[in-house]
Amino acid sequence: EIYGQSVPNATLGMWLSRVLHHQNTAKGDSPKFAGLMDLMVCQGRWFASTRYAFVKVCMQHIDQASGWEKMSPEAPNAMPAKAFFHEVAGIFDSAFADIVAVSPGMLPEIEDIDHLAQSVTASLASSLSPAALDVLVEFEVGNELLSAFSLEACRYFFQQDLLTCIHSFFKHAEGTFGVSASCTLWPSSIVLAAKGQPVSLAFDMERPIAVWSSEPSSLMVRWPAAQAGRPRRLATARWDLQDAAGEAVELRVCEGGTAAGHVAAAARGLPGGLPEARVFATPDAKAERERAFHILVRGTSLDREPRALTAEAFANRWVRLRAPPFRTARGRSDGPRLDPVAADLQDVPATLADIDSSWSDRASLNYLSGLRFAGCLRGLLEAKRDDNVDVLVFGVENSLWVGQQFAADLKRIFPKLNVMAISSNWILGMLQQSHGNIEPRNFTIAPQDFRLAPGAIALALSHSGTTYPTVWAARLVTRRFPGAHGFAMSSDFDTVLANSIGQDSTSTFTGALFSTFAGIRPAEPATVATIAMHHTLTCLLVACARGAAKKSGREWGLERKRGDGECELDVDEVADLQRLAATLLPASEQICGVSKYRRPIPNMTREQLLHIGGDVSSHLTEGWYSTFWMCVYIYITVTCHVPLFSLAWSLVTEYTALELDDTSARVIDYAVSCIDAHLYVFFAVLVMLLHRMICGRRLWTRFAGRTVVVVDSTVNYKLLRAFGSKLGALAFPFTAFRVTGQNGEDHFVHEMTHLATSDVILLVGRPDGRLGTLAATEGATLMSTQQARYICSRPSRGIEAISIGHNPFVKPGLFRKAVALPSVARPTFLSQQLLGTQAGPHAPGDVLAAAAALVASGSDATAAFEPFAWVTKEVLRQELAKLNVVKERVSRDDALAVVTSLVKANAQALDIDHEAFDASEVTTRAAVSRSTSFIDSLSRVAAGAGSRNTVLSAMAAGLRSKSIAAQNDMSLSNILAILRGRRMHAHLRKLQLGRKSAVVMEHVQARDTMIDAMQGVRRCFAAWAKHTLRMLAESQARHTSSKGSEAPNAEWRVQEEFRRRRRQHFMELKAIGLEGAVFGAWHGLLKDKDNILTPLKEYLTGTPPKVYDVEAAGADEAERDALPIGGRLAGQAEGGRELLEGLRALERLYETRIGAAERLLASYVVLHRAAQPVSRLRFLSYDLDRSESRLRVASTPAPVPFVEELPPRGVDAGALGPACCAAVSP
């Protein structure tokens, strides 16, 4: 803002070039900021002071600098020449020298400045040259304006230091900034300022050193040299600027002496334009100690009425970094040819292990935040319903897509909640009231309708924690809706996003932060960050379901129905969901080929994924190979004048006795040259064909760039589309490829099948159709793929499809390559046991038929169940011979005896209890009764038929005699009809279901008994542990009070880092066996006796060892198979339909939370393997992990900037409701 009006960036640059008499063609806002500092920094310089005063006092509009023409590059420069300001500055300097000569102790007080200004004003009228006077006349500077000019110039000379200029700049600037400013006048000082964009500082006062960054986690790096063999941090303390309201600090480096001495000297110097902003030493500076260098600080807020930063306020926000540095991201030097994307993929299992161990530790911050989140969710369920939003999930790009799936699953579990997932940009736009306001035009929501319910939950998702729209949307939501509970999820607990919801490092932990433990990831294609956030949200979903789950089915009874409560899961189903969530870790180890301890795990699954990626890579690199060898051929043949066919023809004519006339020789020479010309033109095509032949691919597909189309769930195809496009962002045209995608269950057929050409590769992710309720989903995906595959009937023109899924079934001719992800670590589902799909490939259509038969209680089971197809009449004769019966027609009792004997002999194969078989349930009494009814009807007709009654009566009597005979004896055909009839099928299905239910319930009861016994032992130990802990806590409290020490700032964050390291340490001990774990724990207690309180407390508050832990890790297959997922429904469901409906929620959650995540990770491996050779091609190599934008963290205010003043916080973020306070307590 200049002269009361907003000036665009480009116009500001043209205005500065005229005011400063210097052209600067650099674009962007940084050159303009530097120009403004050059104009405004005036302390101790009369030339700069008079120029700035002239601009501020004597000019009223920016167009004055261009002679009142509209500011443009062609407009003239009407500013006074530099000679004018030099002349005026000389008069000021002379007057100032005269006053100093009379009063050497002059101080820049108001009276002294006024006296100097009056003296200068009197001298100006008599001392200025005619040219200078003409300038004053031109700009209409009268006596009054001249006095004001002199006063402002004198004030600027004394007060306009660097910090004052920064404050003045921010007072008039519009937008968000994070700046650092220095000046050659003060080479030992620098000013850092932030408003709307984060800036954090880190200090080590022993060296001393100060560093700053826009990303706080980057300040946690290691110092290159270790100390005493241990890694050392770059800094020992951190301090964050308050960018929400705006703040600036000045750092001064002073040489020699003591810090206290330099502070005293600074107090005696010029105070500048902010006299209240005094210089002070940092908390760890040891002010009385003499050192070679010292770092001093002063600061101010950027409000219109500045508030000085005091030493006490600075110390309150001083965060000591005590924990050792933790290195999560690996760079290029970690291994030969290991790019950052590959390093991230190898870190996935270790990161997932960190997440699982954190959520199993009841003292961890993730667990405590999950308790508070679940407590707030219970409050919403118990509150009165309205149309406002109950749970708001927001983020951008990957974080938003992952959050949308979480919101859908949360709504599926809690159908009464109003859950919304929306972009942070839309929130930031809707909540602003000024000209920065925008609104989503494709959502059924308007800014005036966007309201959060009282006690609503707002969950902000950002991997970096510094994404501009998410940070500011979190600030606005928590300020505009003070009754809402703000939560944040990032790669670390200590982020700008955490500060935005009111949880900074210096305050008490309020249970509002979640960490994915992904750390800093320099690679732009996101892999481990996405998987880690998805899995952390899965753990949060389990915590929410656990906090609001209904009673178990065995406690509830058979009257338990779906949708009758606020949570769709009961406690047993929540335990099953937790077991399923734990299977993502072992599956990731197989997919990534490394263990959670970062040790290689060679396996067939990864080899197949890499093979598929290599096959896709052959598509992408054929353009380079063809171009390269074509260039080599042209260079050689043209340079050496040896075209291939021309050379061969010349050799033929030279070394053979072939005699041709001139005309024939000339014609043949032209023909050979034409062949050489064709070879030059089509040489690249020939190389491509040879390359395809070597790689085993189709020969006559399109000679064009390749497009990879991802066919998977909505969240997966969006994540993979972004990942693949970033992998090839810097690829050259010869090797460029395009990645797009769509949901195979929705828009793929309508939106993507026009791309069904031979240059398209489908990467199809298939849900596991072996589960009863997912068979239709996989069938729909296969149907979409099949339609795209067979649009082109010619084999060389259709697409190529690649399949990734858990079901080994592959339809012949549909997929060129397929990989079945391992499911051995996954507990068996009850539907798999009932449908017989535990192992091996199963077509979705067959699974659907079996599920339909199960729903119909066996009425349609003949298509999939033929128990006695092997029984023939000869087999029946042999069975009758065992009963000493040799007749073709046998009595009814003998027939039932034969049927019972066959069922008993095959009971094990049929998987039934033969003692429960009831032969009377499978006989044809119904048919006999229908026949008897027909005979009775025929007799009644004969009685009233008149002359024909004799014939009809005879027919009825004959049929009645045959019917009586049929009831007394049966033929072999009748017995076969019983064995293969529908009644037999239905009865055997019922017996199979009953046996499986009985087996499952036996394991359930045994499991419950074991858990009860374990809990009893744990209660006995807990009683002793509580007593011991109470005594140790009292002793420690007395010891602390006697020392009078104060706990350091951010203690909760430091302790979480130590807890994390201990969990990792004990995980490594478990890898060497039980003895190693016990010895490690014993050795740790003996080595550090003072910390015996911590391991006892962690054991007492941590998750007790359960049988489920072993199952979830996939280590004990027998135990896992003994209790399938949803097994408790086996003894409660009244029929097949109710049983499948009971399993639907768990199977759907498995697909969205675990199955889809495994396919996503496998697709990451495939696409990375495909793009990696492309990035390493000679002459055309590029960085795989970067793009031209270098947009790893979207910290810039785009597309929606925040242009308003942040409203005051209505409710203290640390104040929690009673329920939430109780939930946070461990």
Tab-separated table of N, CA, C and O in Angstrom, residues 102-194:
chain	number	residue	atom	x	y	z
A	102	VAL	N	28.513	22.073	18.766
A	102	VAL	CA	28.104	22.830	19.951
A	102	VAL	C	27.720	21.903	21.090
A	102	VAL	O	28.059	22.143	22.263
A	103	SER	N	26.975	20.794	20.764
A	103	SER	CA	26.495	19.840	21.784
A	103	SER	C	26.975	18.442	21.416
A	103	SER	O	26.243	17.662	20.759
A	104	PRO	N	28.203	18.099	21.832
A	104	PRO	CA	28.724	16.760	21.466
A	104	PRO	C	27.897	15.617	22.055
A	104	PRO	O	27.868	14.511	21.504
A	105	GLY	N	27.224	15.834	23.143
A	105	GLY	CA	26.435	14.775	23.769
A	105	GLY	C	25.007	14.742	23.319
A	105	GLY	O	24.127	14.321	24.088
A	106	MET	N	24.748	15.174	22.113
A	106	MET	CA	23.375	15.223	21.606
A	106	MET	C	22.764	13.815	21.553
A	106	MET	O	23.389	12.867	21.108
A	107	LEU	N	21.519	13.707	22.005
A	107	LEU	CA	20.770	12.457	21.958
A	107	LEU	C	19.587	12.610	21.006
A	107	LEU	O	19.007	13.703	20.908
A	108	PRO	N	19.240	11.543	20.318
A	108	PRO	CA	18.128	11.642	19.344
A	108	PRO	C	16.766	11.666	20.032
A	108	PRO	O	15.901	10.817	19.749
A	109	GLU	N	16.573	12.607	20.923
A	109	GLU	CA	15.275	12.773	21.548
A	109	GLU	C	14.385	13.625	20.648
A	109	GLU	O	14.840	14.234	19.669
A	110	ILE	N	13.133	13.701	21.000
A	110	ILE	CA	12.183	14.431	20.158
A	110	ILE	C	12.559	15.903	20.057
A	110	ILE	O	12.513	16.504	18.976
A	111	GLU	N	12.963	16.507	21.201
A	111	GLU	CA	13.317	17.921	21.176
A	111	GLU	C	14.541	18.172	20.307
A	111	GLU	O	14.597	19.157	19.544
A	112	ASP	N	15.526	17.279	20.392
A	112	ASP	CA	16.737	17.449	19.586
A	112	ASP	C	16.435	17.305	18.102
A	112	ASP	O	16.991	18.038	17.257
A	113	ILE	N	15.582	16.361	17.762
A	113	ILE	CA	15.227	16.173	16.354
A	113	ILE	C	14.465	17.387	15.830
A	113	ILE	O	14.704	17.859	14.702
A	114	ASP	N	13.544	17.922	16.645
A	114	ASP	CA	12.804	19.123	16.221
A	114	ASP	C	13.742	20.307	16.023
A	114	ASP	O	13.598	21.083	15.057
A	115	HIS	N	14.697	20.459	16.933
A	115	HIS	CA	15.651	21.571	16.816
A	115	HIS	C	16.489	21.435	15.549
A	115	HIS	O	16.716	22.426	14.820
A	116	LEU	N	16.952	20.244	15.240
A	116	LEU	CA	17.728	20.021	14.029
A	116	LEU	C	16.887	20.287	12.787
A	116	LEU	O	17.360	20.891	11.808
A	117	ALA	N	15.626	19.861	12.784
A	117	ALA	CA	14.751	20.074	11.634
A	117	ALA	C	14.503	21.556	11.393
A	117	ALA	O	14.486	22.028	10.250
A	118	GLN	N	14.298	22.324	12.446
A	118	GLN	CA	14.082	23.759	12.286
A	118	GLN	C	15.323	24.431	11.715
A	118	GLN	O	15.240	25.315	10.848
A	119	SER	N	16.489	24.010	12.184
A	119	SER	CA	17.736	24.578	11.682
A	119	SER	C	17.923	24.275	10.202
A	119	SER	O	18.336	25.145	9.415
A	120	VAL	N	17.601	23.062	9.808
A	120	VAL	CA	17.744	22.679	8.395
A	120	VAL	C	16.741	23.434	7.541
A	120	VAL	O	17.068	23.907	6.430
A	121	THR	N	15.503	23.582	8.010
A	121	THR	CA	14.486	24.294	7.232
A	121	THR	C	14.904	25.723	6.948
A	121	THR	O	14.719	26.256	5.840
A	122	ALA	N	15.522	26.374	7.959
A	122	ALA	CA	15.992	27.754	7.762
A	122	ALA	C	17.123	27.820	6.760
A	122	ALA	O	17.259	28.823	6.018
A	123	SER	N	17.919	26.778	6.678
A	123	SER	CA	19.056	26.791	5.764
A	123	SER	C	18.681	26.433	4.345
A	123	SER	O	19.379	26.811	3.394
A	124	LEU	N	17.604	25.656	4.174
A	124	LEU	CA	17.252	25.185	2.847
A	124	LEU	C	16.895	26.322	1.895
A	124	LEU	O	17.339	26.350	0.741
A	125	ALA	N	16.083	27.276	2.393
A	125	ALA	CA	15.615	28.348	1.510
A	125	ALA	C	16.755	29.199	0.993
A	125	ALA	O	16.720	29.699	-0.143
A	126	SER	N	17.804	29.369	1.807
A	126	SER	CA	18.915	30.237	1.419
A	126	SER	C	20.080	29.504	0.790
A	126	SER	O	20.916	30.120	0.127
A	127	SER	N	20.135	28.211	0.959
A	127	SER	CA	21.314	27.462	0.505
A	127	SER	C	21.067	26.654	-0.753
A	127	SER	O	22.028	26.190	-1.384
A	128	LEU	N	19.859	26.416	-1.138
A	128	LEU	CA	19.583	25.591	-2.310
A	128	LEU	C	19.895	26.330	-3.597
A	128	LEU	O	19.726	27.559	-3.700
A	129	SER	N	20.318	25.594	-4.576
A	129	SER	CA	20.595	26.147	-5.898
A	129	SER	C	19.298	26.428	-6.640
A	129	SER	O	18.236	25.914	-6.269
A	130	PRO	N	19.340	27.246	-7.689
A	130	PRO	CA	18.111	27.497	-8.458
A	130	PRO	C	17.485	26.214	-9.013
A	130	PRO	O	16.262	26.084	-9.047
A	131	ALA	N	18.325	25.270	-9.439
A	131	ALA	CA	17.763	24.012	-9.964
A	131	ALA	C	17.015	23.248	-8.882
A	131	ALA	O	15.947	22.667	-9.121
A	132	ALA	N	17.574	23.230	-7.679
A	132	ALA	CA	16.888	22.537	-6.584
A	132	ALA	C	15.606	23.249	-6.209
A	132	ALA	O	14.587	22.614	-5.886
A	133	LEU	N	15.632	24.593	-6.247
A	133	LEU	CA	14.408	25.335	-5.959
A	133	LEU	C	13.346	25.074	-7.010
A	133	LEU	O	12.151	25.004	-6.693
A	134	ASP	N	13.759	24.874	-8.263
A	134	ASP	CA	12.787	24.546	-9.302
A	134	ASP	C	12.115	23.195	-9.026
A	134	ASP	O	10.924	23.007	-9.313
A	135	VAL	N	12.886	22.264	-8.480
A	135	VAL	CA	12.293	20.962	-8.124
A	135	VAL	C	11.222	21.149	-7.054
A	135	VAL	O	10.133	20.558	-7.128
A	136	LEU	N	11.508	21.964	-6.048
A	136	LEU	CA	10.520	22.197	-4.995
A	136	LEU	C	9.278	22.862	-5.558
A	136	LEU	O	8.153	22.550	-5.152
A	137	VAL	N	9.484	23.803	-6.498
A	137	VAL	CA	8.327	24.467	-7.112
A	137	VAL	C	7.520	23.473	-7.941
A	137	VAL	O	6.292	23.475	-7.932
A	138	GLU	N	8.243	22.600	-8.676
A	138	GLU	CA	7.545	21.624	-9.520
A	138	GLU	C	6.679	20.686	-8.702
A	138	GLU	O	5.569	20.324	-9.113
A	139	PHE	N	7.159	20.277	-7.546
A	139	PHE	CA	6.398	19.379	-6.699
A	139	PHE	C	5.552	20.122	-5.659
A	139	PHE	O	5.032	19.487	-4.744
A	140	GLU	N	5.440	21.458	-5.823
A	140	GLU	CA	4.565	22.286	-4.991
A	140	GLU	C	4.879	22.109	-3.514
A	140	GLU	O	4.002	21.866	-2.684
A	141	VAL	N	6.155	22.247	-3.173
A	141	VAL	CA	6.601	22.130	-1.793
A	141	VAL	C	6.671	23.531	-1.208
A	141	VAL	O	7.621	24.294	-1.489
A	142	GLY	N	5.681	23.886	-0.394
A	142	GLY	CA	5.666	25.186	0.264
A	142	GLY	C	6.390	25.140	1.588
A	142	GLY	O	7.049	24.152	1.961
A	143	ASN	N	6.250	26.232	2.344
A	143	ASN	CA	6.964	26.337	3.619
A	143	ASN	C	6.506	25.265	4.609
A	143	ASN	O	7.309	24.641	5.297
A	144	GLU	N	5.194	25.074	4.684
A	144	GLU	CA	4.677	24.072	5.635
A	144	GLU	C	5.135	22.676	5.250
A	144	GLU	O	5.562	21.889	6.098
A	145	LEU	N	5.048	22.370	3.959
A	145	LEU	CA	5.473	21.042	3.503
A	145	LEU	C	6.980	20.885	3.642
A	145	LEU	O	7.478	19.790	3.931
A	146	LEU	N	7.711	21.967	3.474
A	146	LEU	CA	9.157	21.901	3.619
A	146	LEU	C	9.553	21.601	5.055
A	146	LEU	O	10.498	20.847	5.315
A	147	SER	N	8.821	22.187	6.014
A	147	SER	CA	9.096	21.895	7.421
A	147	SER	C	8.819	20.440	7.740
A	147	SER	O	9.587	19.783	8.464
A	148	ALA	N	7.698	19.930	7.217
A	148	ALA	CA	7.384	18.517	7.448
A	148	ALA	C	8.435	17.622	6.804
A	148	ALA	O	8.834	16.591	7.372
A	149	PHE	N	8.907	18.003	5.615
A	149	PHE	CA	9.957	17.237	4.946
A	149	PHE	C	11.225	17.185	5.801
A	149	PHE	O	11.848	16.133	5.963
A	150	SER	N	11.635	18.335	6.348
A	150	SER	CA	12.847	18.385	7.169
A	150	SER	C	12.698	17.531	8.423
A	150	SER	O	13.626	16.801	8.821
A	151	LEU	N	11.552	17.603	9.056
A	151	LEU	CA	11.332	16.828	10.280
A	151	LEU	C	11.380	15.330	9.999
A	151	LEU	O	12.009	14.572	10.746
A	152	GLU	N	10.718	14.893	8.924
A	152	GLU	CA	10.721	13.460	8.597
A	152	GLU	C	12.114	12.982	8.212
A	152	GLU	O	12.535	11.893	8.599
A	153	ALA	N	12.856	13.783	7.491
A	153	ALA	CA	14.203	13.386	7.110
A	153	ALA	C	15.097	13.223	8.333
A	153	ALA	O	15.887	12.276	8.426
A	154	CYS	N	14.972	14.144	9.299
A	154	CYS	CA	15.769	14.023	10.522
A	154	CYS	C	15.348	12.796	11.328
A	154	CYS	O	16.195	12.088	11.889
A	155	ARG	N	14.071	12.539	11.380
A	155	ARG	CA	13.603	11.371	12.137
A	155	ARG	C	14.083	10.073	11.487
A	155	ARG	O	14.502	9.152	12.165
A	156	TYR	N	13.998	9.996	10.163
A	156	TYR	CA	14.468	8.813	9.473
A	156	TYR	C	15.969	8.613	9.677
A	156	TYR	O	16.450	7.478	9.792
A	157	PHE	N	16.723	9.701	9.719
A	157	PHE	CA	18.167	9.604	9.894
A	157	PHE	C	18.525	8.927	11.217
A	157	PHE	O	19.493	8.162	11.300
A	158	PHE	N	17.747	9.180	12.245
A	158	PHE	CA	18.050	8.617	13.561
A	158	PHE	C	17.330	7.284	13.830
A	158	PHE	O	17.853	6.434	14.551
A	159	GLN	N	16.168	7.095	13.260
A	159	GLN	CA	15.310	5.994	13.696
A	159	GLN	C	15.118	4.885	12.664
A	159	GLN	O	14.712	3.781	13.039
A	160	GLN	N	15.362	5.118	11.395
A	160	GLN	CA	14.982	4.150	10.364
A	160	GLN	C	16.063	3.081	10.210
A	160	GLN	O	16.770	3.003	9.209
A	161	ASP	N	16.181	2.219	11.245
A	161	ASP	CA	17.103	1.089	11.150
A	161	ASP	C	16.414	-0.082	10.456
A	161	ASP	O	15.269	0.005	10.014
A	162	LEU	N	17.104	-1.214	10.359
A	162	LEU	CA	16.600	-2.339	9.578
A	162	LEU	C	15.333	-2.929	10.183
A	162	LEU	O	14.365	-3.229	9.464
A	163	LEU	N	15.292	-3.126	11.498
A	163	LEU	CA	14.113	-3.699	12.143
A	163	LEU	C	12.913	-2.784	12.001
A	163	LEU	O	11.790	-3.239	11.755
A	164	THR	N	13.124	-1.478	12.133
A	164	THR	CA	12.021	-0.522	11.977
A	164	THR	C	11.490	-0.547	10.553
A	164	THR	O	10.268	-0.473	10.327
A	165	CYS	N	12.375	-0.663	9.574
A	165	CYS	CA	11.935	-0.727	8.177
A	165	CYS	C	11.122	-1.985	7.905
A	165	CYS	O	10.130	-1.950	7.165
A	166	ILE	N	11.545	-3.102	8.490
A	166	ILE	CA	10.787	-4.352	8.309
A	166	ILE	C	9.385	-4.196	8.882
A	166	ILE	O	8.389	-4.609	8.269
A	167	HIS	N	9.272	-3.595	10.064
A	167	HIS	CA	7.952	-3.385	10.655
A	167	HIS	C	7.110	-2.469	9.789
A	167	HIS	O	5.910	-2.715	9.573
A	168	SER	N	7.706	-1.407	9.266
A	168	SER	CA	6.968	-0.495	8.403
A	168	SER	C	6.528	-1.179	7.124
A	168	SER	O	5.417	-0.950	6.624
A	169	PHE	N	7.371	-2.041	6.567
A	169	PHE	CA	7.003	-2.765	5.359
A	169	PHE	C	5.787	-3.654	5.595
A	169	PHE	O	4.829	-3.643	4.812
A	170	PHE	N	5.801	-4.421	6.660
A	170	PHE	CA	4.687	-5.340	6.925
A	170	PHE	C	3.414	-4.591	7.298
A	170	PHE	O	2.313	-5.121	7.124
A	171	LYS	N	3.544	-3.406	7.804
A	171	LYS	CA	2.352	-2.631	8.161
A	171	LYS	C	1.566	-2.230	6.921
A	171	LYS	O	0.349	-2.059	6.972
A	172	HIS	N	2.259	-2.103	5.788
A	172	HIS	CA	1.596	-1.668	4.559
A	172	HIS	C	1.519	-2.767	3.506
A	172	HIS	O	0.865	-2.566	2.486
A	173	ALA	N	2.159	-3.908	3.715
A	173	ALA	CA	2.168	-4.970	2.705
A	173	ALA	C	0.919	-5.831	2.817
A	173	ALA	O	0.372	-6.022	3.908
A	174	GLU	N	0.464	-6.334	1.697
A	174	GLU	CA	-0.671	-7.252	1.640
A	174	GLU	C	-0.177	-8.619	1.196
A	174	GLU	O	0.539	-8.726	0.206
A	175	GLY	N	-0.563	-9.634	1.928
A	175	GLY	CA	-0.139	-10.983	1.586
A	175	GLY	C	0.594	-11.637	2.734
A	175	GLY	O	0.577	-11.155	3.879
A	176	THR	N	1.218	-12.760	2.436
A	176	THR	CA	1.969	-13.508	3.438
A	176	THR	C	3.430	-13.555	3.021
A	176	THR	O	3.754	-13.709	1.841
A	177	PHE	N	4.317	-13.431	4.008
A	177	PHE	CA	5.742	-13.337	3.722
A	177	PHE	C	6.535	-14.083	4.788
A	177	PHE	O	6.137	-14.147	5.954
A	178	GLY	N	7.668	-14.602	4.372
A	178	GLY	CA	8.707	-15.076	5.266
A	178	GLY	C	10.022	-14.572	4.707
A	178	GLY	O	10.439	-14.994	3.625
A	179	VAL	N	10.651	-13.599	5.367
A	179	VAL	CA	11.775	-12.883	4.772
A	179	VAL	C	12.954	-12.871	5.733
A	179	VAL	O	12.800	-13.009	6.954
A	180	SER	N	14.137	-12.697	5.148
A	180	SER	CA	15.351	-12.393	5.896
A	180	SER	C	15.998	-11.204	5.203
A	180	SER	O	16.127	-11.188	3.975
A	181	ALA	N	16.388	-10.195	5.975
A	181	ALA	CA	16.917	-8.951	5.421
A	181	ALA	C	18.216	-8.597	6.116
A	181	ALA	O	18.314	-8.666	7.352
A	182	SER	N	19.208	-8.228	5.333
A	182	SER	CA	20.479	-7.767	5.869
A	182	SER	C	20.924	-6.548	5.087
A	182	SER	O	20.431	-6.288	3.981
A	183	CYS	N	21.880	-5.808	5.626
A	183	CYS	CA	22.332	-4.574	5.013
A	183	CYS	C	23.833	-4.438	5.227
A	183	CYS	O	24.369	-4.828	6.281
A	184	THR	N	24.513	-3.886	4.222
A	184	THR	CA	25.961	-3.707	4.347
A	184	THR	C	26.334	-2.711	5.431
A	184	THR	O	27.484	-2.680	5.875
A	185	LEU	N	25.369	-1.879	5.860
A	185	LEU	CA	25.662	-0.949	6.946
A	185	LEU	C	25.868	-1.679	8.266
A	185	LEU	O	26.615	-1.206	9.129
A	186	TRP	N	25.197	-2.785	8.435
A	186	TRP	CA	25.310	-3.580	9.669
A	186	TRP	C	25.626	-5.024	9.271
A	186	TRP	O	24.748	-5.901	9.264
A	187	PRO	N	26.843	-5.322	8.901
A	187	PRO	CA	27.167	-6.668	8.386
A	187	PRO	C	27.025	-7.766	9.421
A	187	PRO	O	26.970	-8.952	9.059
A	188	SER	N	26.978	-7.430	10.681
A	188	SER	CA	26.867	-8.454	11.722
A	188	SER	C	25.433	-8.621	12.214
A	188	SER	O	25.214	-9.247	13.258
A	189	SER	N	24.454	-8.074	11.504
A	189	SER	CA	23.055	-8.166	11.920
A	189	SER	C	22.203	-8.682	10.769
A	189	SER	O	22.521	-8.446	9.591
A	190	ILE	N	21.143	-9.363	11.118
A	190	ILE	CA	20.161	-9.827	10.143
A	190	ILE	C	18.802	-9.836	10.822
A	190	ILE	O	18.698	-10.109	12.022
A	191	VAL	N	17.778	-9.483	10.056
A	191	VAL	CA	16.411	-9.447	10.566
A	191	VAL	C	15.611	-10.542	9.877
A	191	VAL	O	15.619	-10.649	8.641
A	192	LEU	N	14.920	-11.345	10.669
A	192	LEU	CA	14.035	-12.398	10.172
A	192	LEU	C	12.612	-12.023	10.531
A	192	LEU	O	12.340	-11.632	11.674
A	193	ALA	N	11.715	-12.142	9.572
A	193	ALA	CA	10.320	-11.769	9.809
A	193	ALA	C	9.412	-12.782	9.133
A	193	ALA	O	9.754	-13.362	8.095
A	194	ALA	N	8.263	-12.984	9.730
A	194	ALA	CA	7.296	-13.942	9.195
A	194	ALA	C	5.888	-13.431	9.450
A	194	ALA	O	5.576	-12.990	10.563
